[in-house]
């Protein structure tokens, strides 16, 4: 009996000890957040993957740097890169640069259809049959061509008047022929539940309440590149105006913008990239033109459109010293467009709605707009400097022209990198080399970056995902030293992987660390590269075009 009691007592002691021990461990693990546990698991996984890769650290190589500013005109491709959607049908004609939402096809083809009708109408101007040529080109890109004198058409119809002001301030003569060819409005598109929550707290939703909510970290919103996007530029100056309407470039406005910008998770290079991020549930709201919004069936039911800024009424400008004959054609075309028949056609395509909305901003001088863009470039990352690793494919398949284009892309594109950021360079073939450890992008680091890029040579197999693992490890080591940094990876490759890890091996790791991976493809399997970029809502660029340097410059301008 005593023996049984002894065993029972011993059993109880063991059970209690076990429960206490288990409880301590449970409490310990419960005290850690899921993020901490996931982070620890990711760290172990990263170290394990990294340990199985053959990694060499190369000695520093200094190169000759070019201290001249970025050559925007030189990076622009030949104008033929941008399609003519309506050809002239007579010898007496004008060429018009038109923003893309109205000079494409389908719902985006309103001006294309009207211009075609104009050319069929056999209209005579000064006794000669007249016609128009329409070139489909985004307003920001068109402005770069015109401002730099790389190519100046006879006329220009951007999405809004801000671009016209910028062209005028650059010294190119502009004459406003029509303040409005067709009506449109920019807006913030907000998920219905979040919109209701903002109304409940702030009483209304506008740019002022949205910027306040973002500054308070209550609202997650994305917007587009103000160097390239009409809506992005409009949002930038409207936001600055909400902080100080008397001086949009004063300390009060800039400090307010910095506080707001710290909590902006996403700046997209294109509207398509931003739409993809929004549909993934990453954002509570984003900027968009009403004409695009009303034609997007997936947005109309679950989102609310709130107008802001200056209207997007597609003004029409004559440019330069246009001969009277051409000026008369431009004026005649503006009159033709304004006919009720064509304005009704525009309504069917989503234009000419929200006519009650009046521009919130007065006209902004073009020089102020250019200065606002510079403020954005300097302040867009707030107090979070970028730490970026460029991962370059130097496998045998990149030999020759692909590698030459890769080098050109980096050497010219690096002029758009912000000086407060840090960069490193990795190259990979069968194995991986750290050509340049991450360091502050000062003159010394720039020189070593140039030297490292120039020294790249192609041979061997293609271990793309090994290169990405090494970049992730470098970034995690950098974040341990500088936890306030924002990590980015740029992969420059032909997209074909035939050695090392696969995407399946590291996809979970990329998702865990949430590091955006931007891909640039040279003679590439673009779908393979897009599958990498899409994991964390980054962009993918096809470098097999003559505008790759311009595209990469824009990408670095936005992200770095």
Coordinates of C-alpha atoms in Angstrom, one line a residue:
X1 CA 0.0 0.0 0.0
X2 CA 2.8 2.4 1.0
X3 CA 4.6 1.4 -2.2
X4 CA 1.5 2.3 -4.3
X5 CA 1.2 5.6 -2.5
X6 CA 4.9 6.3 -3.2
X7 CA 4.4 5.7 -6.9
X8 CA 1.3 7.8 -7.0
X9 CA 3.0 10.6 -5.3
X10 CA 6.0 10.3 -7.6
X11 CA 3.7 10.3 -10.5
X12 CA 1.9 13.4 -9.3
X13 CA 5.3 15.2 -8.8
X14 CA 6.4 14.3 -12.3
X15 CA 3.0 15.4 -13.8
X16 CA 3.1 18.7 -11.9
X17 CA 6.7 19.3 -13.0
X18 CA 5.8 18.4 -16.6
X19 CA 2.9 20.8 -16.5
X20 CA 5.0 23.6 -15.0
X21 CA 7.7 23.0 -17.6
X22 CA 5.2 22.9 -20.4
X23 CA 3.5 26.0 -19.1
X24 CA 6.8 27.9 -19.0
X25 CA 7.5 27.0 -22.6
X26 CA 4.0 27.8 -23.7
X27 CA 4.2 31.1 -21.9
X28 CA 7.5 31.9 -23.4
X29 CA 6.3 31.1 -26.9
X30 CA 3.0 32.9 -26.3
X31 CA 5.0 36.0 -25.3
X32 CA 6.5 36.1 -28.7
X33 CA 4.4 37.5 -31.5
X34 CA 3.6 35.4 -34.6
X35 CA 5.8 37.9 -36.5
X36 CA 8.8 37.2 -34.1
X37 CA 8.4 33.4 -34.4
X38 CA 8.0 33.7 -38.2
X39 CA 11.0 36.0 -38.3
X40 CA 13.1 33.5 -36.3
X41 CA 12.0 30.7 -38.6
X42 CA 12.8 32.8 -41.7
X43 CA 16.2 33.7 -40.3
X44 CA 17.1 30.0 -39.7
X45 CA 15.8 29.1 -43.2
X46 CA 17.8 31.9 -44.8
X47 CA 21.0 30.9 -42.9
X48 CA 20.6 27.3 -44.0
X49 CA 20.0 28.2 -47.6
X50 CA 22.9 30.6 -47.6
X51 CA 25.3 28.1 -46.1
X52 CA 24.8 25.8 -49.0
X53 CA 25.8 28.4 -51.6
X54 CA 29.3 28.9 -52.8
X55 CA 29.8 32.7 -52.2
X56 CA 33.0 34.7 -53.0
X57 CA 33.6 38.3 -51.9
X58 CA 35.5 40.2 -54.6
X59 CA 38.1 42.8 -53.9
X60 CA 37.0 46.5 -54.5
X61 CA 37.5 47.9 -57.9
X62 CA 37.3 51.6 -58.4
X63 CA 35.9 53.1 -61.6
X64 CA 35.8 56.5 -63.2
X65 CA 32.6 58.3 -62.3
X66 CA 30.7 60.9 -64.3
X67 CA 29.6 63.8 -62.1
X68 CA 27.4 65.3 -64.7
X69 CA 23.6 65.2 -64.0
X70 CA 21.5 62.5 -65.6
X71 CA 21.0 63.1 -69.3
X72 CA 17.2 62.8 -69.6
X73 CA 17.2 63.7 -73.3
X74 CA 19.9 61.1 -74.0
X75 CA 18.0 58.4 -72.2
X76 CA 14.8 59.0 -74.3
X77 CA 14.4 56.6 -77.1
X78 CA 13.5 57.6 -80.7
X79 CA 10.0 59.0 -80.8
X80 CA 9.0 56.2 -83.1
X81 CA 8.8 54.1 -80.0
X82 CA 5.5 55.7 -79.3
X83 CA 2.7 54.7 -81.7
X84 CA 0.9 56.8 -84.1
X85 CA -2.8 55.9 -83.5
X86 CA -4.1 58.2 -86.3
X87 CA -2.1 59.0 -89.4
X88 CA -2.4 62.2 -91.3
X89 CA -4.3 61.9 -94.6
X90 CA -3.2 65.2 -96.2
X91 CA 0.0 67.1 -96.8
X92 CA -1.3 70.0 -94.6
X93 CA -1.5 68.5 -91.1
X94 CA -0.4 68.8 -87.5
X95 CA 1.1 66.2 -85.1
X96 CA -0.5 66.1 -81.7
X97 CA 1.0 64.4 -78.6
X98 CA -2.0 62.9 -76.7
X99 CA -2.2 61.3 -73.2
X100 CA -2.9 57.6 -73.3
X101 CA -6.3 57.5 -71.7
X102 CA -7.9 59.0 -74.8
X103 CA -5.6 58.1 -77.7
X104 CA -5.5 54.3 -77.4
X105 CA -8.3 51.9 -78.3
X106 CA -11.6 50.8 -76.9
X107 CA -12.7 52.9 -73.9
X108 CA -9.3 54.6 -74.1
X109 CA -9.8 55.5 -77.8
X110 CA -12.0 58.5 -77.8
X111 CA -9.6 61.0 -79.4
X112 CA -8.4 58.3 -81.8
X113 CA -12.0 57.9 -83.1
X114 CA -12.7 61.7 -83.2
X115 CA -9.4 62.4 -85.0
X116 CA -10.2 59.7 -87.5
X117 CA -13.6 61.3 -88.2
X118 CA -11.9 64.7 -88.6
X119 CA -9.6 63.3 -91.2
X120 CA -12.5 61.8 -93.1
X121 CA -14.5 65.1 -93.0
X122 CA -12.4 66.7 -95.8
X123 CA -12.2 69.9 -93.9
X124 CA -10.3 72.7 -95.7
X125 CA -8.2 75.2 -93.7
X126 CA -6.8 78.2 -95.7
X127 CA -8.0 76.5 -98.9
X128 CA -6.1 73.2 -98.3
X129 CA -7.5 69.9 -97.0
X130 CA -6.3 69.4 -93.5
X131 CA -5.7 66.4 -91.2
X132 CA -4.2 65.5 -87.9
X133 CA -1.7 62.9 -86.7
X134 CA -2.2 61.6 -83.2
X135 CA 0.7 60.1 -81.2
X136 CA -0.2 58.0 -78.1
X137 CA 2.3 59.0 -75.3
X138 CA 2.0 59.4 -71.5
X139 CA 1.9 63.1 -70.4
X140 CA 5.0 62.9 -68.2
X141 CA 7.1 61.2 -71.0
X142 CA 5.7 63.7 -73.6
X143 CA 6.8 66.6 -71.3
X144 CA 10.3 65.2 -71.1
X145 CA 10.5 65.1 -74.9
X146 CA 9.2 68.6 -75.2
X147 CA 11.2 70.2 -72.3
X148 CA 14.5 68.8 -73.5
X149 CA 13.8 69.7 -77.2
X150 CA 14.4 66.0 -78.1
X151 CA 11.1 66.1 -80.1
X152 CA 8.6 68.9 -80.1
X153 CA 5.2 68.2 -81.9
X154 CA 2.9 70.9 -83.2
X155 CA 0.5 70.5 -80.4
X156 CA 0.1 68.7 -77.0
X157 CA -3.0 67.5 -75.1
X158 CA -1.9 66.2 -71.7
X159 CA -4.3 64.9 -69.1
X160 CA -4.1 68.1 -67.1
X161 CA -2.8 71.7 -67.2
X162 CA 0.1 71.0 -64.8
X163 CA 2.2 69.5 -67.7
X164 CA 1.4 72.5 -69.9
X165 CA 2.7 74.8 -67.1
X166 CA 5.9 72.8 -66.8
X167 CA 6.5 72.9 -70.6
X168 CA 5.9 76.7 -70.6
X169 CA 8.3 77.2 -67.7
X170 CA 11.0 75.3 -69.5
X171 CA 11.2 78.0 -72.2
X172 CA 9.1 76.2 -74.8
X173 CA 6.4 78.6 -76.1
X174 CA 2.9 77.4 -75.4
X175 CA -0.4 78.8 -76.6
X176 CA -3.6 77.4 -74.9
X177 CA -6.0 76.6 -77.7
X178 CA -8.7 74.8 -75.6
X179 CA -8.9 74.6 -71.8
X180 CA -11.0 71.4 -72.2
X181 CA -11.2 68.8 -75.0
X182 CA -13.0 66.3 -72.7
X183 CA -13.9 66.2 -69.0
X184 CA -12.2 64.0 -66.5
X185 CA -11.3 64.1 -62.8
X186 CA -8.6 62.4 -60.6
X187 CA -9.6 60.8 -57.4
X188 CA -8.7 58.7 -54.4
X189 CA -10.4 55.3 -54.7
X190 CA -11.1 53.9 -51.2
X191 CA -12.4 50.6 -50.1
X192 CA -16.0 51.1 -48.9
X193 CA -15.4 49.9 -45.3
X194 CA -12.4 52.1 -44.9
X195 CA -14.2 55.0 -46.4
X196 CA -17.1 54.7 -43.9
X197 CA -14.5 54.5 -41.0
X198 CA -12.8 57.7 -42.2
X199 CA -16.2 59.5 -42.5
X200 CA -17.1 58.4 -39.0
X201 CA -13.9 59.8 -37.5
X202 CA -13.2 62.9 -39.7
X203 CA -16.7 63.8 -40.8
X204 CA -15.7 63.8 -44.5
X205 CA -13.1 62.4 -46.9
X206 CA -10.8 64.6 -48.9
X207 CA -7.1 64.9 -49.4
X208 CA -6.6 66.8 -46.2
X209 CA -8.4 64.2 -44.1
X210 CA -6.7 61.4 -46.0
X211 CA -3.2 62.8 -45.5
X212 CA -4.0 63.3 -41.8
X213 CA -5.2 59.7 -41.5
X214 CA -2.1 58.4 -43.3
X215 CA 0.2 60.5 -41.0
X216 CA -1.6 58.9 -38.0
X217 CA -1.0 55.5 -39.6
X218 CA -4.8 54.9 -39.9
X219 CA -4.9 54.5 -43.6
X220 CA -2.8 52.7 -46.2
X221 CA -2.7 54.4 -49.6
X222 CA -0.6 54.2 -52.7
X223 CA -0.1 56.8 -55.5
X224 CA 1.8 57.0 -58.7
X225 CA 5.2 58.5 -59.8
X226 CA 4.7 62.3 -59.9
X227 CA 7.5 62.6 -62.5
X228 CA 5.6 60.4 -65.0
X229 CA 1.9 60.2 -63.9
X230 CA -0.6 63.0 -64.2
X231 CA -2.6 61.8 -61.2
X232 CA 0.6 61.3 -59.2
X233 CA 1.8 64.9 -59.9
X234 CA -1.6 66.2 -59.1
X235 CA -1.7 64.3 -55.8
X236 CA 1.7 65.6 -54.8
X237 CA 0.9 69.3 -55.3
X238 CA -2.5 68.8 -53.7
X239 CA -1.0 67.2 -50.6
X240 CA 1.6 69.9 -50.3
X241 CA -1.2 72.5 -50.6
X242 CA -3.1 70.9 -47.7
X243 CA -0.1 71.4 -45.4
X244 CA 0.4 75.0 -46.4
X245 CA -1.7 76.6 -49.1
X246 CA 0.3 79.9 -48.9
X247 CA 3.6 78.2 -49.8
X248 CA 3.6 74.6 -51.0
X249 CA 7.4 74.5 -50.8
X250 CA 7.8 76.1 -47.4
X251 CA 9.0 74.4 -44.3
X252 CA 5.5 73.8 -43.0
X253 CA 4.4 72.1 -46.2
X254 CA 7.6 70.0 -46.6
X255 CA 7.6 68.9 -42.9
X256 CA 3.9 67.9 -43.2
X257 CA 4.6 66.0 -46.4
X258 CA 7.5 64.1 -44.7
X259 CA 5.3 63.0 -41.8
X260 CA 2.6 61.9 -44.2
X261 CA 5.1 60.1 -46.5
X262 CA 6.6 58.0 -43.7
X263 CA 3.4 56.0 -43.6
X264 CA 2.9 55.6 -47.4
X265 CA 3.7 52.0 -48.1
X266 CA 3.6 52.0 -51.9
X267 CA 4.6 54.3 -54.7
X268 CA 3.9 52.7 -58.1
X269 CA 5.8 53.3 -61.3
X270 CA 2.6 52.7 -63.3
X271 CA -1.2 52.7 -62.7
X272 CA -1.3 49.0 -63.7
X273 CA 1.3 48.1 -61.0
X274 CA -0.8 50.1 -58.4
X275 CA -4.0 48.4 -59.4
X276 CA -2.4 45.0 -59.0
X277 CA -1.3 46.0 -55.5
X278 CA -4.7 47.3 -54.6
X279 CA -6.5 44.1 -55.8
X280 CA -4.2 42.0 -53.6
X281 CA -5.7 43.8 -50.6
X282 CA -2.4 45.5 -49.7
X283 CA -3.9 49.0 -49.9
X284 CA -7.0 50.7 -48.4
X285 CA -6.9 53.3 -51.2
X286 CA -5.1 54.5 -54.3
X287 CA -5.2 57.3 -56.9
X288 CA -7.0 56.9 -60.3
X289 CA -8.8 58.9 -62.9
X290 CA -12.6 58.7 -62.9
X291 CA -12.7 57.5 -66.5
X292 CA -10.6 54.5 -65.6
X293 CA -12.5 53.9 -62.4
X294 CA -15.9 53.9 -64.0
X295 CA -14.8 51.4 -66.6
X296 CA -13.3 49.0 -64.0
X297 CA -16.2 46.8 -63.0
X298 CA -14.2 45.2 -60.1
X299 CA -13.8 48.6 -58.5
X300 CA -17.3 50.2 -58.8
X301 CA -19.0 47.9 -56.3
X302 CA -16.5 47.8 -53.4
X303 CA -14.8 51.2 -53.6
X304 CA -15.7 54.9 -53.3
X305 CA -14.3 57.6 -55.6
X306 CA -13.3 60.9 -54.0
X307 CA -12.2 63.7 -56.4
X308 CA -9.2 65.9 -55.6
X309 CA -6.8 68.5 -57.1
X310 CA -7.1 70.1 -60.5
X311 CA -9.4 68.6 -63.1
X312 CA -8.1 66.4 -65.9
X313 CA -9.8 68.1 -68.8
X314 CA -7.3 67.4 -71.5
X315 CA -6.3 71.0 -72.4
X316 CA -4.8 71.5 -75.9
X317 CA -1.7 73.6 -76.5
X318 CA 0.1 74.7 -79.6
X319 CA 3.8 74.5 -79.1
X320 CA 6.8 76.6 -80.3
X321 CA 6.6 79.0 -83.2
X322 CA 3.9 77.2 -85.0
X323 CA 3.2 78.6 -88.5
X324 CA -0.2 80.2 -88.9
X325 CA -1.3 77.5 -91.3
X326 CA -0.7 74.8 -88.6
X327 CA -2.2 77.0 -85.8
X328 CA -5.4 77.3 -87.8
X329 CA -5.6 73.5 -88.2
X330 CA -5.1 73.1 -84.4
X331 CA -7.9 75.6 -83.7
X332 CA -10.2 73.9 -86.3
X333 CA -9.6 70.5 -84.7
X334 CA -10.5 71.9 -81.3
X335 CA -13.8 73.2 -82.7
X336 CA -14.5 69.9 -84.3
X337 CA -13.9 68.0 -81.0
X338 CA -16.2 70.2 -79.1
X339 CA -19.3 69.2 -81.2
X340 CA -22.1 67.6 -79.1
X341 CA -21.8 64.3 -81.1
X342 CA -18.3 63.7 -80.0
X343 CA -18.8 64.9 -76.5
X344 CA -21.6 62.4 -76.1
X345 CA -19.3 59.7 -77.5
X346 CA -16.9 60.6 -74.8
X347 CA -19.5 60.2 -72.1
X348 CA -20.0 56.6 -73.4
X349 CA -16.3 56.0 -72.7
X350 CA -16.5 57.3 -69.1
X351 CA -15.5 60.9 -69.8
X352 CA -17.6 64.1 -69.1
X353 CA -18.9 63.0 -65.7
X354 CA -18.6 64.7 -62.4
X355 CA -18.8 68.1 -64.2
X356 CA -20.0 69.7 -60.9
X357 CA -16.5 69.1 -59.4
X358 CA -14.4 72.3 -59.5
X359 CA -10.6 72.3 -59.2
X360 CA -9.4 72.6 -55.6
X361 CA -6.2 74.3 -56.7
X362 CA -5.5 77.4 -58.6
X363 CA -3.1 77.3 -61.5
X364 CA 0.4 76.2 -60.2
X365 CA 3.5 77.8 -61.9
X366 CA 5.5 75.3 -63.8
X367 CA 8.8 76.1 -62.0
X368 CA 7.0 75.4 -58.7
X369 CA 5.9 72.0 -60.0
X370 CA 9.5 71.1 -61.0
X371 CA 10.6 72.1 -57.5
X372 CA 7.8 70.1 -55.9
X373 CA 9.1 67.0 -57.9
X374 CA 12.6 67.6 -56.5
X375 CA 11.2 67.9 -52.9
X376 CA 9.4 64.6 -53.5
X377 CA 12.5 62.9 -54.7
X378 CA 14.5 64.1 -51.6
X379 CA 11.7 63.4 -49.0
X380 CA 9.7 60.5 -50.4
X381 CA 11.4 57.9 -48.2
X382 CA 11.0 60.1 -45.1
X383 CA 13.4 58.9 -42.4
X384 CA 13.7 55.5 -44.0
X385 CA 16.8 55.3 -46.3
X386 CA 16.8 52.6 -48.9
X387 CA 19.2 49.7 -48.8
X388 CA 19.3 48.0 -52.2
X389 CA 21.2 45.1 -53.7
X390 CA 21.6 44.8 -57.4
X391 CA 21.7 41.1 -58.4
X392 CA 23.2 40.7 -61.9
X393 CA 23.1 37.7 -64.1
X394 CA 26.6 36.9 -65.6
X395 CA 25.9 33.4 -66.9
X396 CA 27.0 32.3 -70.3
X397 CA 23.6 33.1 -71.8
X398 CA 24.2 36.8 -71.0
X399 CA 27.4 37.0 -73.0
X400 CA 27.6 39.8 -75.6
X401 CA 24.8 42.2 -76.1
X402 CA 22.6 41.3 -73.1
X403 CA 25.5 41.9 -70.7
X404 CA 26.5 45.1 -72.5
X405 CA 22.9 46.4 -72.1
X406 CA 22.9 45.4 -68.5
X407 CA 26.0 47.4 -67.8
X408 CA 24.7 50.4 -69.7
X409 CA 21.4 50.2 -67.7
X410 CA 23.2 50.3 -64.4
X411 CA 25.9 52.8 -65.3
X412 CA 23.3 55.3 -66.6
X413 CA 20.5 54.4 -64.2
X414 CA 22.7 54.9 -61.1
X415 CA 22.6 58.6 -61.6
X416 CA 19.0 58.5 -60.4
X417 CA 19.9 56.9 -57.1
X418 CA 19.4 59.0 -54.0
X419 CA 22.6 59.9 -52.0
X420 CA 21.0 59.0 -48.7
X421 CA 20.6 55.4 -49.7
X422 CA 22.9 52.4 -49.5
X423 CA 23.6 50.0 -52.3
X424 CA 25.5 46.7 -53.0
X425 CA 26.1 44.5 -56.0
X426 CA 26.0 40.7 -56.4
X427 CA 26.7 38.7 -59.6
X428 CA 25.9 35.1 -60.2
X429 CA 26.4 32.3 -62.7
X430 CA 27.0 28.8 -61.4
X431 CA 28.2 30.4 -58.1
X432 CA 27.6 33.8 -56.5
X433 CA 30.0 36.7 -56.0
X434 CA 29.6 39.7 -53.7
X435 CA 31.1 42.3 -56.0
X436 CA 30.3 45.2 -53.7
X437 CA 29.1 45.0 -50.1
X438 CA 26.3 47.3 -49.1
X439 CA 27.5 50.8 -48.3
X440 CA 26.3 54.4 -48.3
X441 CA 26.0 55.7 -51.8
X442 CA 28.6 58.4 -51.5
X443 CA 31.3 59.3 -54.1
X444 CA 33.6 56.4 -53.0
X445 CA 30.7 53.8 -53.1
X446 CA 29.6 55.2 -56.5
X447 CA 33.2 54.8 -57.8
X448 CA 33.4 51.2 -56.6
X449 CA 29.9 50.5 -58.0
X450 CA 31.0 51.7 -61.4
X451 CA 34.2 49.7 -61.2
X452 CA 32.3 46.5 -60.2
X453 CA 29.8 46.9 -63.0
X454 CA 32.5 47.4 -65.6
X455 CA 34.3 44.3 -64.4
X456 CA 31.4 41.9 -64.9
X457 CA 32.1 39.0 -67.3
X458 CA 29.7 36.3 -68.5
X459 CA 30.3 32.5 -68.2
X460 CA 28.7 29.4 -66.6
X461 CA 25.2 28.4 -65.6
X462 CA 22.4 30.5 -64.1
X463 CA 21.7 30.2 -60.4
X464 CA 19.3 33.1 -60.2
X465 CA 17.7 32.2 -56.8
X466 CA 21.1 31.6 -55.2
X467 CA 21.9 35.2 -56.1
X468 CA 18.6 36.4 -54.5
X469 CA 19.3 34.4 -51.3
X470 CA 22.7 36.1 -51.0
X471 CA 21.1 39.5 -51.5
X472 CA 18.5 38.7 -48.8
X473 CA 21.3 37.7 -46.4
X474 CA 23.2 40.9 -47.1
X475 CA 20.1 43.0 -46.5
X476 CA 19.2 41.2 -43.3
X477 CA 22.8 41.8 -42.0
X478 CA 22.4 45.5 -43.1
X479 CA 19.1 45.8 -41.3
X480 CA 20.7 44.4 -38.1
X481 CA 23.0 47.4 -38.2
X482 CA 20.6 49.9 -39.6
X483 CA 17.0 48.7 -38.7
X484 CA 15.4 51.9 -40.1
X485 CA 16.4 51.1 -43.6
X486 CA 13.9 49.9 -46.3
X487 CA 15.3 46.9 -48.2
X488 CA 15.0 46.4 -52.0
X489 CA 16.4 44.0 -54.5
X490 CA 16.8 44.6 -58.3
X491 CA 17.4 41.4 -60.4
X492 CA 18.9 42.0 -63.9
X493 CA 18.7 38.7 -65.8
X494 CA 17.5 36.8 -68.8
X495 CA 15.1 34.9 -66.5
X496 CA 16.3 31.4 -67.3
X497 CA 17.4 29.4 -64.2
X498 CA 19.3 26.1 -64.7
X499 CA 21.3 25.7 -61.5
X500 CA 21.0 26.1 -57.7
X501 CA 17.7 26.8 -55.9
X502 CA 14.3 27.1 -57.6
X503 CA 11.6 29.7 -57.0
X504 CA 9.7 27.1 -55.0
X505 CA 12.7 26.7 -52.6
X506 CA 12.8 30.4 -51.7
X507 CA 9.3 31.8 -52.4
X508 CA 8.2 31.4 -48.8
X509 CA 11.3 33.2 -47.6
X510 CA 10.7 36.2 -50.0
X511 CA 7.1 36.3 -48.7
X512 CA 8.3 36.3 -45.1
X513 CA 10.7 39.1 -45.5
X514 CA 8.4 41.1 -47.7
X515 CA 11.3 42.5 -49.7
X516 CA 10.1 43.9 -53.1
X517 CA 12.2 42.3 -55.9
X518 CA 12.2 44.4 -59.1
X519 CA 13.2 42.5 -62.2
X520 CA 14.7 43.7 -65.5
X521 CA 14.9 41.2 -68.3
X522 CA 17.5 41.0 -71.1
X523 CA 16.6 38.7 -73.9
X524 CA 14.5 37.3 -71.1
X525 CA 11.8 34.9 -70.1
X526 CA 9.7 37.8 -68.9
X527 CA 7.0 35.6 -67.3
X528 CA 9.6 33.9 -65.1
X529 CA 10.8 37.3 -64.0
X530 CA 7.3 38.6 -63.4
X531 CA 6.6 35.6 -61.2
X532 CA 9.4 36.8 -58.9
X533 CA 8.4 40.5 -58.9
X534 CA 4.7 39.7 -58.3
X535 CA 5.4 38.0 -54.9
X536 CA 5.7 41.4 -53.1
X537 CA 4.0 43.7 -55.7
X538 CA 7.1 44.9 -57.5
X539 CA 7.5 45.9 -61.2
X540 CA 9.1 44.0 -64.0
X541 CA 10.7 45.7 -67.0
X542 CA 11.5 44.2 -70.4
X543 CA 14.9 45.6 -71.4
X544 CA 14.7 44.4 -75.0
X545 CA 13.5 47.8 -76.0
X546 CA 15.4 51.0 -76.9
X547 CA 13.8 52.8 -74.0
X548 CA 15.3 50.6 -71.3
X549 CA 17.6 53.3 -69.9
X550 CA 14.7 55.7 -69.6
X551 CA 12.5 53.1 -68.0
X552 CA 15.1 52.1 -65.5
X553 CA 15.8 55.7 -64.7
X554 CA 12.2 56.2 -63.9
X555 CA 12.2 53.0 -61.8
X556 CA 15.2 54.1 -59.8
X557 CA 13.8 57.6 -59.5
X558 CA 10.6 56.2 -57.9
X559 CA 12.1 53.5 -55.7
X560 CA 15.5 54.9 -54.8

